[in-house]
Coordinates of C-alpha atoms in Angstrom, one line a residue:
M1 CA 96.4 -35.0 -34.3
N2 CA 98.8 -37.5 -33.3
R3 CA 100.9 -40.0 -35.3
R4 CA 100.7 -44.0 -33.6
T5 CA 104.1 -45.0 -32.9
D6 CA 103.2 -48.4 -33.1
L7 CA 101.9 -48.9 -36.4
R8 CA 103.7 -47.9 -40.1
N9 CA 101.7 -48.1 -43.6
I10 CA 104.0 -48.7 -46.5
A11 CA 104.0 -49.4 -50.3
I12 CA 107.2 -51.0 -51.6
I13 CA 107.4 -48.9 -55.4
A14 CA 109.7 -50.2 -58.6
H15 CA 110.2 -51.1 -62.1
V16 CA 109.1 -54.6 -63.0
D17 CA 111.3 -57.0 -62.1
H18 CA 113.7 -54.6 -59.7
G19 CA 112.9 -56.8 -56.9
K20 CA 109.7 -55.6 -54.7
T21 CA 107.9 -59.0 -54.5
T22 CA 111.5 -60.7 -53.6
L23 CA 112.2 -58.1 -51.1
V24 CA 108.6 -58.9 -49.2
D25 CA 109.6 -62.6 -49.3
A26 CA 112.9 -62.0 -47.4
M27 CA 110.8 -59.4 -45.0
L28 CA 108.5 -62.0 -44.1
R29 CA 110.8 -64.9 -43.7
Q30 CA 112.7 -62.7 -41.3
S31 CA 109.6 -61.7 -39.3
K32 CA 109.4 -65.2 -38.6
V33 CA 106.0 -65.4 -40.1
F34 CA 106.9 -69.0 -41.6
R35 CA 108.4 -71.8 -39.8
D36 CA 111.7 -72.3 -40.1
N37 CA 111.0 -75.8 -41.8
Q38 CA 108.5 -74.3 -43.7
Q39 CA 108.0 -74.9 -47.5
V40 CA 107.5 -71.4 -49.3
P41 CA 107.2 -70.8 -53.1
E42 CA 109.1 -67.9 -54.5
R43 CA 107.3 -64.4 -54.7
V44 CA 104.7 -65.7 -52.4
L45 CA 102.7 -62.7 -52.7
D46 CA 102.2 -63.4 -56.7
S47 CA 99.5 -65.9 -56.0
G48 CA 97.8 -65.8 -59.2
D49 CA 98.4 -68.2 -62.0
L50 CA 98.7 -65.3 -64.5
E51 CA 101.1 -63.3 -61.8
R52 CA 103.5 -66.3 -62.2
E53 CA 103.4 -67.3 -65.7
R54 CA 104.4 -63.2 -66.8
G55 CA 106.7 -62.8 -63.7
I56 CA 105.3 -59.7 -63.0
T57 CA 102.7 -58.4 -60.2
I58 CA 99.2 -57.4 -61.3
L59 CA 96.9 -56.6 -58.4
A60 CA 98.2 -55.0 -55.3
K61 CA 98.3 -57.2 -52.1
N62 CA 98.5 -56.5 -48.4
T63 CA 100.7 -58.2 -45.5
A64 CA 102.2 -57.2 -42.5
V65 CA 104.9 -58.2 -40.4
R66 CA 106.3 -56.8 -36.8
Y67 CA 109.6 -55.4 -35.6
G68 CA 110.9 -53.8 -32.4
G69 CA 107.5 -54.0 -31.3
V70 CA 106.1 -52.3 -34.1
K71 CA 103.7 -53.7 -36.6
I72 CA 104.4 -52.6 -40.3
N73 CA 101.8 -52.9 -42.9
I74 CA 103.3 -53.6 -46.4
V75 CA 101.4 -52.8 -49.9
D76 CA 103.1 -54.9 -53.0
T77 CA 102.0 -52.8 -56.0
P78 CA 102.5 -53.7 -59.6
G79 CA 105.4 -52.3 -61.7
H80 CA 104.1 -52.2 -64.8
A81 CA 102.3 -48.6 -65.9
D82 CA 99.2 -50.3 -67.7
F83 CA 98.2 -51.1 -63.8
G84 CA 98.3 -47.9 -62.7
G85 CA 94.9 -47.5 -61.4
E86 CA 96.1 -50.4 -58.6
V87 CA 99.1 -48.2 -57.5
E88 CA 96.9 -44.7 -57.4
R89 CA 94.3 -46.2 -55.1
V90 CA 96.3 -48.5 -52.4
L91 CA 99.0 -45.1 -52.4
N92 CA 95.9 -43.6 -50.4
M93 CA 96.1 -46.1 -48.0
V94 CA 100.6 -45.4 -46.9
D95 CA 102.2 -42.9 -45.1
G96 CA 105.7 -43.4 -46.9
V97 CA 107.4 -45.8 -49.8
L98 CA 110.3 -48.1 -50.1
L99 CA 111.6 -47.9 -53.8
L100 CA 113.4 -50.0 -55.3
V101 CA 115.6 -49.5 -57.9
D102 CA 118.2 -52.1 -59.4
A103 CA 121.7 -51.4 -59.2
V104 CA 123.0 -51.9 -62.6
E105 CA 119.7 -50.2 -64.6
G106 CA 119.1 -47.7 -62.2
P107 CA 115.7 -45.4 -62.2
M108 CA 113.5 -46.7 -65.2
P109 CA 110.0 -45.6 -67.0
Q110 CA 108.1 -47.0 -64.6
T111 CA 110.0 -46.1 -61.4
R112 CA 109.0 -42.4 -62.4
F113 CA 105.6 -43.0 -63.2
V114 CA 105.0 -44.6 -59.6
L115 CA 107.5 -42.4 -58.1
R116 CA 105.5 -39.6 -58.9
K117 CA 101.7 -40.6 -57.7
A118 CA 103.4 -41.3 -54.3
L119 CA 105.3 -37.7 -54.0
E120 CA 102.1 -36.0 -55.2
L121 CA 100.6 -37.2 -52.4
G122 CA 103.4 -36.6 -50.2
H123 CA 105.1 -39.7 -48.9
K124 CA 108.2 -39.9 -47.8
A125 CA 110.4 -42.2 -49.3
I126 CA 113.4 -44.8 -49.2
V127 CA 115.7 -45.5 -51.8
V128 CA 116.7 -49.5 -52.0
V129 CA 119.0 -50.1 -54.2
N130 CA 118.5 -53.6 -54.9
K131 CA 120.8 -56.6 -56.3
V132 CA 124.5 -54.9 -55.5
D133 CA 125.8 -58.2 -56.1
R134 CA 125.1 -57.8 -59.6
P135 CA 129.1 -58.2 -61.8
N136 CA 127.8 -54.5 -63.2
A137 CA 126.6 -53.0 -60.3
R138 CA 127.1 -49.1 -60.1
P139 CA 125.6 -48.1 -56.9
G140 CA 126.9 -44.6 -57.0
W141 CA 125.3 -44.0 -60.1
V142 CA 122.2 -45.3 -59.6
V143 CA 121.8 -43.1 -56.3
D144 CA 122.9 -40.3 -58.5
A145 CA 120.7 -40.8 -61.2
T146 CA 118.0 -41.4 -58.6
F147 CA 118.5 -38.3 -57.0
D148 CA 117.8 -36.2 -60.5
L149 CA 114.8 -38.3 -61.0
F150 CA 113.8 -36.7 -57.1
V151 CA 114.3 -33.2 -58.2
G152 CA 112.9 -33.8 -62.0
L153 CA 109.4 -34.7 -60.2
G154 CA 108.9 -31.7 -58.4
A155 CA 110.2 -33.2 -55.0
T156 CA 110.5 -31.2 -51.7
D157 CA 113.6 -30.8 -50.1
E158 CA 112.7 -32.8 -46.9
Q159 CA 111.2 -35.8 -49.7
A160 CA 114.6 -35.4 -52.0
D161 CA 116.7 -35.7 -48.4
F162 CA 116.1 -39.3 -48.9
P163 CA 117.9 -42.5 -46.6
I164 CA 119.4 -45.4 -48.8
V165 CA 119.4 -48.7 -48.1
Y166 CA 121.5 -51.3 -50.5
A167 CA 120.5 -55.0 -50.4
V168 CA 120.1 -58.4 -52.3
A169 CA 116.5 -59.3 -51.7
T170 CA 117.1 -62.9 -53.2
A171 CA 119.7 -63.5 -50.3
G172 CA 117.7 -61.4 -47.3
R173 CA 121.0 -58.9 -46.9
A174 CA 121.1 -55.4 -46.4
G175 CA 123.2 -52.5 -45.0
L176 CA 124.0 -48.7 -45.2
A177 CA 127.0 -49.3 -47.6
P178 CA 127.4 -51.5 -50.6
D179 CA 130.3 -53.2 -50.1
A180 CA 129.3 -53.5 -46.0
L181 CA 125.9 -55.5 -46.4
E182 CA 124.7 -57.8 -43.5
N183 CA 123.5 -61.0 -43.2
H184 CA 120.3 -59.6 -42.2
L185 CA 117.1 -57.1 -43.5
R186 CA 117.7 -55.1 -39.9
P187 CA 119.2 -52.2 -41.8
L188 CA 116.2 -51.8 -43.4
F189 CA 113.9 -52.6 -40.7
E190 CA 115.4 -49.6 -38.7
A191 CA 115.4 -47.5 -41.4
I192 CA 111.7 -47.8 -41.8
L193 CA 111.1 -47.1 -38.0
E194 CA 113.3 -44.2 -38.1
T195 CA 112.2 -42.3 -41.5
L196 CA 109.0 -43.3 -42.1
P197 CA 106.3 -41.2 -40.0
G198 CA 103.2 -43.9 -38.6
P199 CA 99.6 -43.1 -39.2
R200 CA 97.7 -40.3 -38.1
A201 CA 95.3 -41.6 -35.8
D202 CA 92.8 -39.7 -33.8
A203 CA 90.6 -42.6 -31.9
G204 CA 88.3 -39.8 -30.7
R205 CA 86.7 -38.7 -33.6
P206 CA 83.5 -40.2 -35.7
S207 CA 84.5 -43.5 -37.6
Q208 CA 85.8 -42.8 -41.4
M209 CA 87.1 -45.1 -44.0
L210 CA 87.7 -44.9 -47.6
V211 CA 87.1 -48.2 -49.3
T212 CA 90.5 -48.5 -51.5
N213 CA 89.9 -52.1 -52.3
L214 CA 87.7 -55.3 -52.6
S215 CA 88.0 -59.0 -52.4
Y216 CA 85.8 -62.0 -52.5
D217 CA 85.2 -64.9 -50.2
D218 CA 82.9 -68.0 -51.0
Y219 CA 81.7 -67.9 -47.3
K220 CA 82.1 -64.5 -46.0
G221 CA 81.0 -62.5 -49.2
K222 CA 82.4 -59.4 -50.3
I223 CA 85.1 -57.9 -48.4
V224 CA 86.2 -54.3 -47.9
L225 CA 89.7 -53.0 -47.6
G226 CA 90.6 -50.0 -46.5
R227 CA 92.7 -47.8 -43.6
L228 CA 90.5 -46.1 -40.9
S229 CA 91.2 -42.7 -40.9
A230 CA 89.6 -41.7 -37.6
G231 CA 87.5 -43.5 -35.0
T232 CA 87.4 -46.9 -34.3
L233 CA 85.7 -50.1 -35.6
R234 CA 84.3 -52.8 -34.0
R235 CA 82.0 -55.8 -35.2
G236 CA 78.5 -55.1 -35.4
Q237 CA 79.1 -51.2 -35.9
P238 CA 76.4 -49.5 -37.7
L239 CA 78.1 -47.3 -40.4
V240 CA 76.7 -44.8 -43.3
R241 CA 77.9 -45.5 -46.6
F242 CA 78.3 -42.6 -49.0
D243 CA 78.5 -43.8 -52.5
R244 CA 79.8 -42.2 -55.8
D245 CA 76.8 -39.6 -56.3
G246 CA 76.8 -38.5 -52.8
G247 CA 73.8 -40.9 -52.0
L248 CA 73.9 -42.1 -48.5
H249 CA 72.9 -45.6 -46.9
Q250 CA 72.7 -47.5 -43.8
E251 CA 75.4 -50.7 -43.4
K252 CA 76.4 -52.5 -40.7
V253 CA 79.9 -54.1 -40.4
N254 CA 79.4 -58.4 -40.1
Q255 CA 82.9 -59.0 -39.4
V256 CA 86.3 -56.9 -38.5
F257 CA 89.9 -58.3 -39.7
V258 CA 93.6 -57.1 -39.9
H259 CA 96.3 -58.3 -41.6
E260 CA 99.1 -60.5 -39.6
G261 CA 101.6 -62.0 -41.8
L262 CA 100.0 -63.9 -45.1
S263 CA 96.6 -64.1 -43.3
R264 CA 93.7 -62.0 -42.0
V265 CA 93.2 -62.5 -38.2
E266 CA 89.5 -61.4 -37.0
V267 CA 89.4 -59.0 -33.9
D268 CA 86.8 -57.4 -32.0
E269 CA 87.9 -53.7 -32.7
V270 CA 90.4 -51.7 -34.3
A271 CA 91.6 -48.0 -33.7
A272 CA 92.5 -45.2 -36.5
G273 CA 95.6 -46.1 -38.6
E274 CA 95.2 -49.0 -39.3
I275 CA 94.6 -50.7 -42.3
V276 CA 91.5 -53.3 -42.2
A277 CA 89.1 -55.7 -43.5
L278 CA 85.3 -55.8 -43.4
T279 CA 82.6 -57.6 -44.2
G280 CA 78.4 -57.3 -43.9
I281 CA 78.6 -54.4 -46.5
P282 CA 77.6 -56.3 -49.8
D283 CA 76.9 -53.2 -52.4
V284 CA 79.7 -51.2 -51.5
N285 CA 82.5 -49.8 -54.3
I286 CA 85.7 -48.4 -54.3
G287 CA 85.7 -45.1 -53.5
D288 CA 82.7 -45.2 -51.5
T289 CA 83.7 -43.6 -48.1
L290 CA 81.7 -45.2 -44.8
A291 CA 81.2 -42.9 -41.8
D292 CA 79.9 -42.7 -38.3
P293 CA 75.8 -41.9 -38.5
S294 CA 76.2 -39.5 -35.5
D295 CA 78.5 -37.2 -37.8
P296 CA 78.7 -38.4 -41.5
R297 CA 81.6 -37.1 -43.4
P298 CA 82.4 -38.6 -46.7
L299 CA 86.2 -38.5 -47.7
P300 CA 87.7 -37.2 -51.0
P301 CA 86.9 -40.2 -53.5
I302 CA 89.9 -41.7 -55.6
V303 CA 90.6 -40.2 -58.4
V304 CA 92.8 -42.0 -61.2
E305 CA 93.7 -41.5 -65.0
P306 CA 91.4 -42.0 -67.2
P307 CA 91.7 -44.7 -69.9
T308 CA 93.8 -44.5 -73.6
V309 CA 93.2 -47.4 -75.2
R310 CA 89.8 -49.4 -75.8
M311 CA 88.4 -52.6 -77.8
T312 CA 85.0 -54.3 -78.0
F313 CA 84.0 -57.3 -76.2
G314 CA 81.5 -59.2 -77.9
V315 CA 79.6 -62.4 -78.1
N316 CA 81.0 -65.0 -80.1
T317 CA 79.6 -65.3 -83.6
S318 CA 81.7 -67.5 -85.5
P319 CA 80.6 -71.2 -86.4
F320 CA 82.4 -72.6 -83.4
A321 CA 80.3 -70.6 -81.0
G322 CA 79.4 -72.4 -77.7
R323 CA 82.0 -75.5 -78.3
E324 CA 84.2 -74.9 -75.7
A325 CA 83.4 -72.4 -73.7
Q326 CA 80.8 -72.8 -70.2
W327 CA 79.6 -69.0 -70.6
S328 CA 79.2 -67.4 -74.0
T329 CA 75.9 -65.3 -73.9
S330 CA 75.6 -61.6 -73.5
R331 CA 74.4 -61.9 -70.4
K332 CA 77.3 -63.6 -68.7
L333 CA 79.5 -61.5 -70.7
K334 CA 78.1 -57.9 -69.3
E335 CA 77.9 -59.6 -65.5
R336 CA 81.6 -60.7 -65.7
L337 CA 82.1 -57.0 -66.9
D338 CA 80.2 -55.6 -64.3
R339 CA 81.9 -57.5 -61.6
E340 CA 85.7 -56.5 -63.1
L341 CA 84.3 -52.8 -62.4
E342 CA 84.1 -53.4 -59.1
R343 CA 87.4 -53.6 -58.3
N344 CA 89.4 -52.2 -61.5
V345 CA 89.0 -48.6 -61.1
A346 CA 90.8 -47.8 -64.3
L347 CA 88.6 -49.8 -66.5
R348 CA 85.2 -48.3 -68.0
V349 CA 82.6 -50.8 -70.0
E350 CA 80.4 -48.8 -71.9
P351 CA 77.6 -50.1 -74.2
T352 CA 77.3 -49.6 -78.0
S353 CA 75.1 -50.0 -80.7
S354 CA 74.8 -53.6 -80.6
A355 CA 73.1 -55.4 -77.7
D356 CA 75.4 -58.2 -77.7
T357 CA 79.0 -56.3 -78.0
Y358 CA 80.5 -53.7 -75.3
L359 CA 83.3 -51.1 -75.4
V360 CA 85.7 -51.7 -72.5
S361 CA 88.4 -49.0 -72.2
G362 CA 91.6 -49.2 -70.0
R363 CA 95.2 -47.8 -69.4
G364 CA 97.0 -49.9 -72.4
E365 CA 97.2 -52.9 -74.2
L366 CA 98.3 -55.3 -71.3
H367 CA 96.0 -53.9 -69.0
L368 CA 92.9 -55.3 -71.7
T369 CA 95.4 -58.4 -72.3
I370 CA 95.2 -59.6 -68.8
L371 CA 91.4 -59.1 -68.3
I372 CA 90.9 -61.0 -71.6
E373 CA 93.2 -63.9 -70.7
T374 CA 91.4 -64.1 -67.0
M375 CA 88.1 -64.2 -68.4
R376 CA 88.9 -67.1 -70.9
R377 CA 90.4 -69.1 -68.3
E378 CA 87.3 -68.5 -66.1
G379 CA 85.6 -70.6 -69.0
Y380 CA 84.2 -67.3 -70.4
E381 CA 84.0 -67.2 -74.7
F382 CA 83.6 -63.9 -76.5
Q383 CA 85.4 -62.0 -79.3
V384 CA 87.3 -58.7 -79.1
S385 CA 88.5 -56.3 -81.9
A386 CA 91.4 -54.7 -82.0
P387 CA 92.4 -52.1 -79.8
E388 CA 92.3 -48.4 -80.5
V389 CA 93.4 -45.1 -78.9
I390 CA 90.6 -42.9 -77.4
L391 CA 91.2 -39.4 -78.7
R392 CA 89.8 -36.2 -77.2
E393 CA 89.4 -32.4 -78.7
D394 CA 90.8 -29.8 -77.4
P395 CA 87.9 -27.4 -75.9
D396 CA 89.7 -24.2 -77.1
T397 CA 90.6 -24.7 -80.4
G398 CA 88.7 -27.9 -80.9
E399 CA 91.9 -29.4 -82.3
T400 CA 91.9 -33.6 -82.6
L401 CA 94.3 -34.8 -79.6
E402 CA 95.6 -38.4 -79.3
P403 CA 97.4 -40.1 -76.0
M404 CA 101.5 -39.8 -76.4
E405 CA 103.9 -42.1 -75.0
E406 CA 107.5 -42.0 -73.7
V407 CA 109.2 -44.9 -75.7
Y408 CA 112.3 -46.5 -73.6
I409 CA 114.5 -48.5 -76.0
E410 CA 117.5 -50.9 -75.0
A411 CA 119.0 -52.6 -78.2
P412 CA 122.5 -53.8 -79.6
S413 CA 124.0 -51.1 -81.7
D414 CA 123.5 -53.3 -84.9
Y415 CA 120.3 -52.6 -84.9
T416 CA 120.3 -48.9 -84.8
G417 CA 119.0 -48.9 -88.4
V418 CA 116.3 -50.8 -87.2
V419 CA 114.7 -48.7 -84.7
A420 CA 114.9 -45.4 -86.3
E421 CA 113.2 -46.9 -89.1
M422 CA 110.4 -48.9 -87.4
L423 CA 109.9 -46.0 -85.2
G424 CA 110.2 -43.3 -87.6
Q425 CA 107.3 -45.4 -89.9
R426 CA 105.0 -44.9 -86.4
K427 CA 105.8 -40.9 -86.1
A428 CA 108.1 -41.3 -83.4
Q429 CA 110.0 -38.1 -82.4
M430 CA 113.8 -39.1 -80.9
L431 CA 114.3 -37.5 -77.8
D432 CA 117.7 -38.7 -77.1
M433 CA 120.2 -41.8 -77.7
H434 CA 123.5 -42.7 -76.0
Q435 CA 125.5 -45.9 -76.5
A436 CA 126.7 -47.8 -73.3
A437 CA 130.3 -49.0 -73.0
N438 CA 129.0 -52.9 -73.6
G439 CA 127.8 -51.5 -77.1
T440 CA 123.9 -51.4 -75.7
V441 CA 122.4 -48.4 -77.1
Y442 CA 119.6 -46.6 -75.2
Y443 CA 116.8 -44.7 -77.1
T444 CA 114.4 -42.3 -75.9
Y445 CA 111.0 -41.2 -77.9
L446 CA 108.1 -39.4 -77.8
A447 CA 105.4 -41.6 -80.1
P448 CA 101.8 -42.0 -80.4
T449 CA 100.0 -44.5 -78.2
R450 CA 98.3 -45.8 -82.5
G451 CA 102.0 -46.0 -83.6
M452 CA 102.8 -48.2 -80.2
L453 CA 100.0 -50.7 -80.8
G454 CA 101.2 -53.8 -81.7
F455 CA 104.8 -52.8 -81.8
R456 CA 106.2 -54.8 -79.3
Q457 CA 106.2 -58.2 -81.3
A458 CA 107.4 -56.8 -84.6
F459 CA 110.4 -55.1 -82.5
L460 CA 111.4 -58.2 -80.6
T461 CA 111.3 -60.2 -84.2
A462 CA 113.4 -57.4 -85.6
T463 CA 115.9 -57.3 -83.0
R464 CA 116.1 -61.1 -82.6
G465 CA 114.8 -61.0 -79.0
T466 CA 117.6 -58.5 -77.8
G467 CA 115.6 -55.6 -77.8
I468 CA 113.9 -53.8 -75.0
V469 CA 111.1 -51.9 -75.3
H470 CA 109.3 -49.8 -72.0
T471 CA 106.9 -47.2 -72.6
L472 CA 105.3 -44.6 -70.2
F473 CA 102.0 -42.6 -71.0
H474 CA 103.1 -39.0 -71.2
G475 CA 100.1 -36.8 -72.1
Y476 CA 97.7 -35.8 -74.7
E477 CA 99.1 -33.9 -78.4
P478 CA 97.6 -32.8 -81.6
H479 CA 96.8 -35.9 -83.8
V480 CA 100.0 -36.8 -86.0
G481 CA 97.9 -38.1 -89.3
P482 CA 97.7 -41.4 -90.3
I483 CA 100.2 -44.4 -89.4
R484 CA 100.5 -47.5 -91.3
Q485 CA 100.8 -49.8 -88.3
R486 CA 100.8 -53.4 -90.5
N487 CA 102.9 -54.1 -93.1
C488 CA 101.5 -57.5 -94.1
G489 CA 98.0 -58.6 -95.1
S490 CA 96.0 -61.7 -94.0
L491 CA 95.6 -65.4 -95.5
V492 CA 91.6 -66.0 -95.6
A493 CA 90.3 -69.3 -95.6
W494 CA 87.1 -69.1 -98.2
E495 CA 85.7 -72.4 -96.9
D496 CA 84.8 -74.9 -94.3
G497 CA 86.5 -78.1 -93.4
V498 CA 89.6 -79.8 -92.1
A499 CA 93.1 -78.1 -93.0
T500 CA 95.2 -80.9 -95.1
A501 CA 99.0 -80.8 -95.6
Y502 CA 98.5 -80.9 -99.7
A503 CA 96.2 -77.7 -99.4
M504 CA 99.0 -76.2 -96.6
F505 CA 101.9 -77.3 -98.7
N506 CA 100.6 -74.9 -101.8
A507 CA 99.0 -72.1 -99.1
Q508 CA 102.3 -71.4 -97.4
E509 CA 104.4 -70.5 -100.4
R510 CA 102.2 -67.2 -100.1
G511 CA 103.0 -66.6 -96.2
K512 CA 103.3 -68.1 -93.2
L513 CA 100.7 -70.2 -91.4
F514 CA 99.3 -70.4 -88.0
I515 CA 97.6 -73.9 -88.3
T516 CA 98.5 -77.8 -88.4
P517 CA 97.0 -80.2 -90.5
G518 CA 93.9 -81.2 -89.3
A519 CA 92.8 -77.9 -87.8
E520 CA 89.2 -77.5 -88.3
I521 CA 88.8 -74.1 -90.2
Y522 CA 85.7 -71.8 -91.1
E523 CA 85.1 -69.6 -93.9
G524 CA 86.5 -66.3 -92.8
M525 CA 89.4 -67.4 -90.3
I526 CA 92.5 -66.5 -91.0
V527 CA 94.6 -68.7 -91.0
G528 CA 98.3 -67.3 -91.9
R529 CA 100.0 -64.2 -92.7
A530 CA 100.5 -63.0 -96.2
A531 CA 103.8 -62.2 -97.6
R532 CA 102.6 -58.9 -99.6
D533 CA 100.6 -56.3 -98.0
E534 CA 96.8 -57.5 -99.1
D535 CA 95.2 -59.9 -98.0
L536 CA 94.7 -63.1 -99.9
T537 CA 91.7 -65.5 -99.7
L538 CA 92.4 -69.3 -100.1
S539 CA 92.0 -72.7 -99.7
V540 CA 93.8 -74.8 -96.9
T541 CA 91.1 -77.7 -96.8
K542 CA 91.7 -79.4 -100.5
K543 CA 92.6 -82.9 -100.7
K544 CA 94.5 -84.3 -103.4
H545 CA 92.9 -86.4 -106.3
L546 CA 93.1 -89.9 -106.1
T547 CA 94.4 -91.7 -109.2
N548 CA 96.1 -94.9 -110.3
H549 CA 99.5 -92.8 -109.9
R550 CA 98.3 -91.1 -106.6
S551 CA 96.9 -91.7 -102.9
S552 CA 95.7 -90.2 -100.2
T553 CA 99.1 -91.1 -98.3
G554 CA 100.9 -88.8 -100.4
D555 CA 100.2 -86.2 -98.2
E556 CA 102.4 -87.6 -95.4
L557 CA 105.7 -87.1 -97.7
V558 CA 104.7 -83.3 -97.6
H559 CA 107.4 -80.7 -95.9
L560 CA 105.6 -78.0 -94.3
D561 CA 107.2 -75.0 -92.2
A562 CA 106.5 -74.8 -88.8
P563 CA 103.7 -73.1 -87.9
I564 CA 103.7 -69.5 -86.5
V565 CA 102.0 -69.9 -82.5
M566 CA 100.2 -67.3 -81.7
S567 CA 99.7 -66.4 -78.1
L568 CA 96.8 -64.0 -77.1
D569 CA 99.4 -61.0 -77.0
D570 CA 100.7 -61.8 -80.4
A571 CA 96.9 -62.0 -82.0
I572 CA 95.6 -59.0 -80.6
E573 CA 98.9 -57.2 -81.9
Y574 CA 98.4 -58.7 -85.1
I575 CA 95.0 -58.1 -85.7
S576 CA 93.8 -54.9 -87.9
Q577 CA 90.5 -52.9 -87.6
D578 CA 88.3 -55.2 -89.8
E579 CA 89.9 -58.8 -88.0
L580 CA 88.8 -60.1 -84.5
V581 CA 90.2 -62.6 -82.2
E582 CA 88.1 -65.3 -81.2
V583 CA 88.6 -66.0 -77.6
T584 CA 87.6 -69.4 -75.7
P585 CA 88.9 -71.4 -73.0
K586 CA 90.8 -73.8 -75.2
S587 CA 91.2 -71.7 -78.5
I588 CA 92.7 -68.2 -79.7
R589 CA 91.1 -68.1 -83.4
L590 CA 91.7 -65.0 -85.6
R591 CA 88.8 -64.2 -88.0
K592 CA 87.4 -61.5 -90.3
R593 CA 84.6 -59.7 -89.0
I594 CA 82.5 -60.2 -92.4
L595 CA 83.4 -64.2 -92.7
D596 CA 81.3 -64.2 -96.2
T597 CA 84.0 -64.0 -98.4
E598 CA 81.7 -62.4 -100.9
D599 CA 79.9 -60.0 -98.3
R600 CA 83.3 -58.9 -97.3
K601 CA 84.5 -58.3 -100.8
K602 CA 81.4 -56.0 -101.4
A603 CA 82.2 -54.2 -98.2
L604 CA 85.9 -53.5 -99.0
K605 CA 84.6 -52.1 -102.6
D606 CA 82.1 -50.3 -101.0
R607 CA 84.7 -48.7 -98.7
N608 CA 87.1 -47.5 -101.2
I609 CA 84.1 -46.1 -103.7
A610 CA 83.4 -44.1 -99.8
L611 CA 87.5 -43.6 -99.7
A612 CA 87.7 -42.2 -103.3
A613 CA 84.9 -40.5 -103.2
A614 CA 86.3 -38.1 -99.9
N615 CA 89.5 -38.0 -102.2
G616 CA 88.3 -37.1 -105.2
T617 CA 90.0 -40.2 -107.4
N618 CA 88.4 -42.9 -109.2
G619 CA 88.5 -45.5 -106.4
V620 CA 89.9 -48.3 -108.8
N621 CA 92.8 -49.0 -106.7
G622 CA 91.4 -48.7 -103.1
T623 CA 93.4 -50.0 -100.2
N624 CA 93.1 -53.0 -98.0
G625 CA 92.0 -50.7 -94.6
R626 CA 95.4 -51.0 -93.1
G627 CA 96.5 -47.5 -92.9
G628 CA 95.8 -45.7 -89.2

């Protein structure tokens, strides 16, 4: 089978914030995709609001540039391991990768993840050492560390013999030596054409295409994306679709598009090797094969790693339900989750015993949090539970297995004791620790995923925002036993009403509040974090009695501490198993699963009795249910 010389299909892979999307910006500019006087935002491919707010790539995106008569299709991939499903499926469309590595930090945990996926598919790589203009840049050390990473991941001799390009993506400069950068990216473009192979193409064979991605257009309907593996595709061509279960369906192409710059351009026909977009196939799913009806042959389906964390998504049952959202019914919730399944291949949705609650599984806390935030911005209202890990059973021994994470931490040496204590409580094992010349200590741990749920916010607080933590899925290991994940209780409101400064002043002696005066409160709502390791039910709506010596204006003289403002990420990390997060387009509230105070006390008493019976004790003292 011949390779096309007029085409390259490449993916750009890297750890978070190492400059993938910035490099794509520079490649687009220097390929004259934009006019000289055109105002273009930074990180133009990070078009989503959440991507721009968080500064990370969440969805893989396609673009194309031309250099020296060759078209280069580029796929910008996420760098965070929680979005590994995006990386795993788009790597099927390309024949080589650009691996970006920061000139100071070197290979990072998620560099290992994305590179491993590329090497497993047999792709060759070009290593781009980015940000060589940084004051503490150490490109020699970075290249050596990257080579060690290739070898450690089992790269072949051909893959390990990678070319190296040094760059400053923000300035659009590149060169073959860190101290000899040119004022353009031609060295990078030349390396792509010389090193990375063109796609294999046999236009004479029957058409075959694996569906790798889906998008939607209000006018064109569902748009199917993938690489044409063999044959040709043209407007109006009949096709056969193989679904995930092997079923055959008759289809017909309506329109055919290819990528040019940031746009999709309609064409009459494309040949094998090209990344294409098709319309006219409404019932298609990621992983389906489109083939010629005269010789229908399915391609191997896309396989991604299974989820490790799950949460429940349910209809909001609080007294404030339906006030702030456009969509709040179980039918709308199920429809939205089903739509997400069409393109989010790493997600799983299962029914539960309750008709209005669904079990949603993903690759990590961030994977599910992004989905929740996206849905609330679309006008949905619902409630979610605390994340929990997905356990397995060893088929040979029957032993319970749980997911484990490789944890990489950077923190000033002043916090060595804090790091050791926090991770020790979470049953983590230290694998490595070394100190850099600037006083930063680097730690590597192996920790249960359970222990890392809710860890990030507590770690940032303990290190006063100076610590950095990255995690990478390691595999399943034997269950390590109970883990205590939260060392504080909740302040819970015991009556409906409006929060008053007078009541809050008394309540803040018991912990830190999440609310402000004038906030509407309902019974069972969590209004703060208790100072002690147990829940405390109290009133935050009580008003000062009026007498001859006291007036209602006395509330204005009360001094209140600044409340803790809980983001969605903070709320999900904070709640325990008996609590929920109420999510609406306008608000994020924390609440108990059981709102009624007396019913909650009875349920806790019954649980303590059951635990006592199991442990052979009298159950008088009990627990508050915060253990792992």
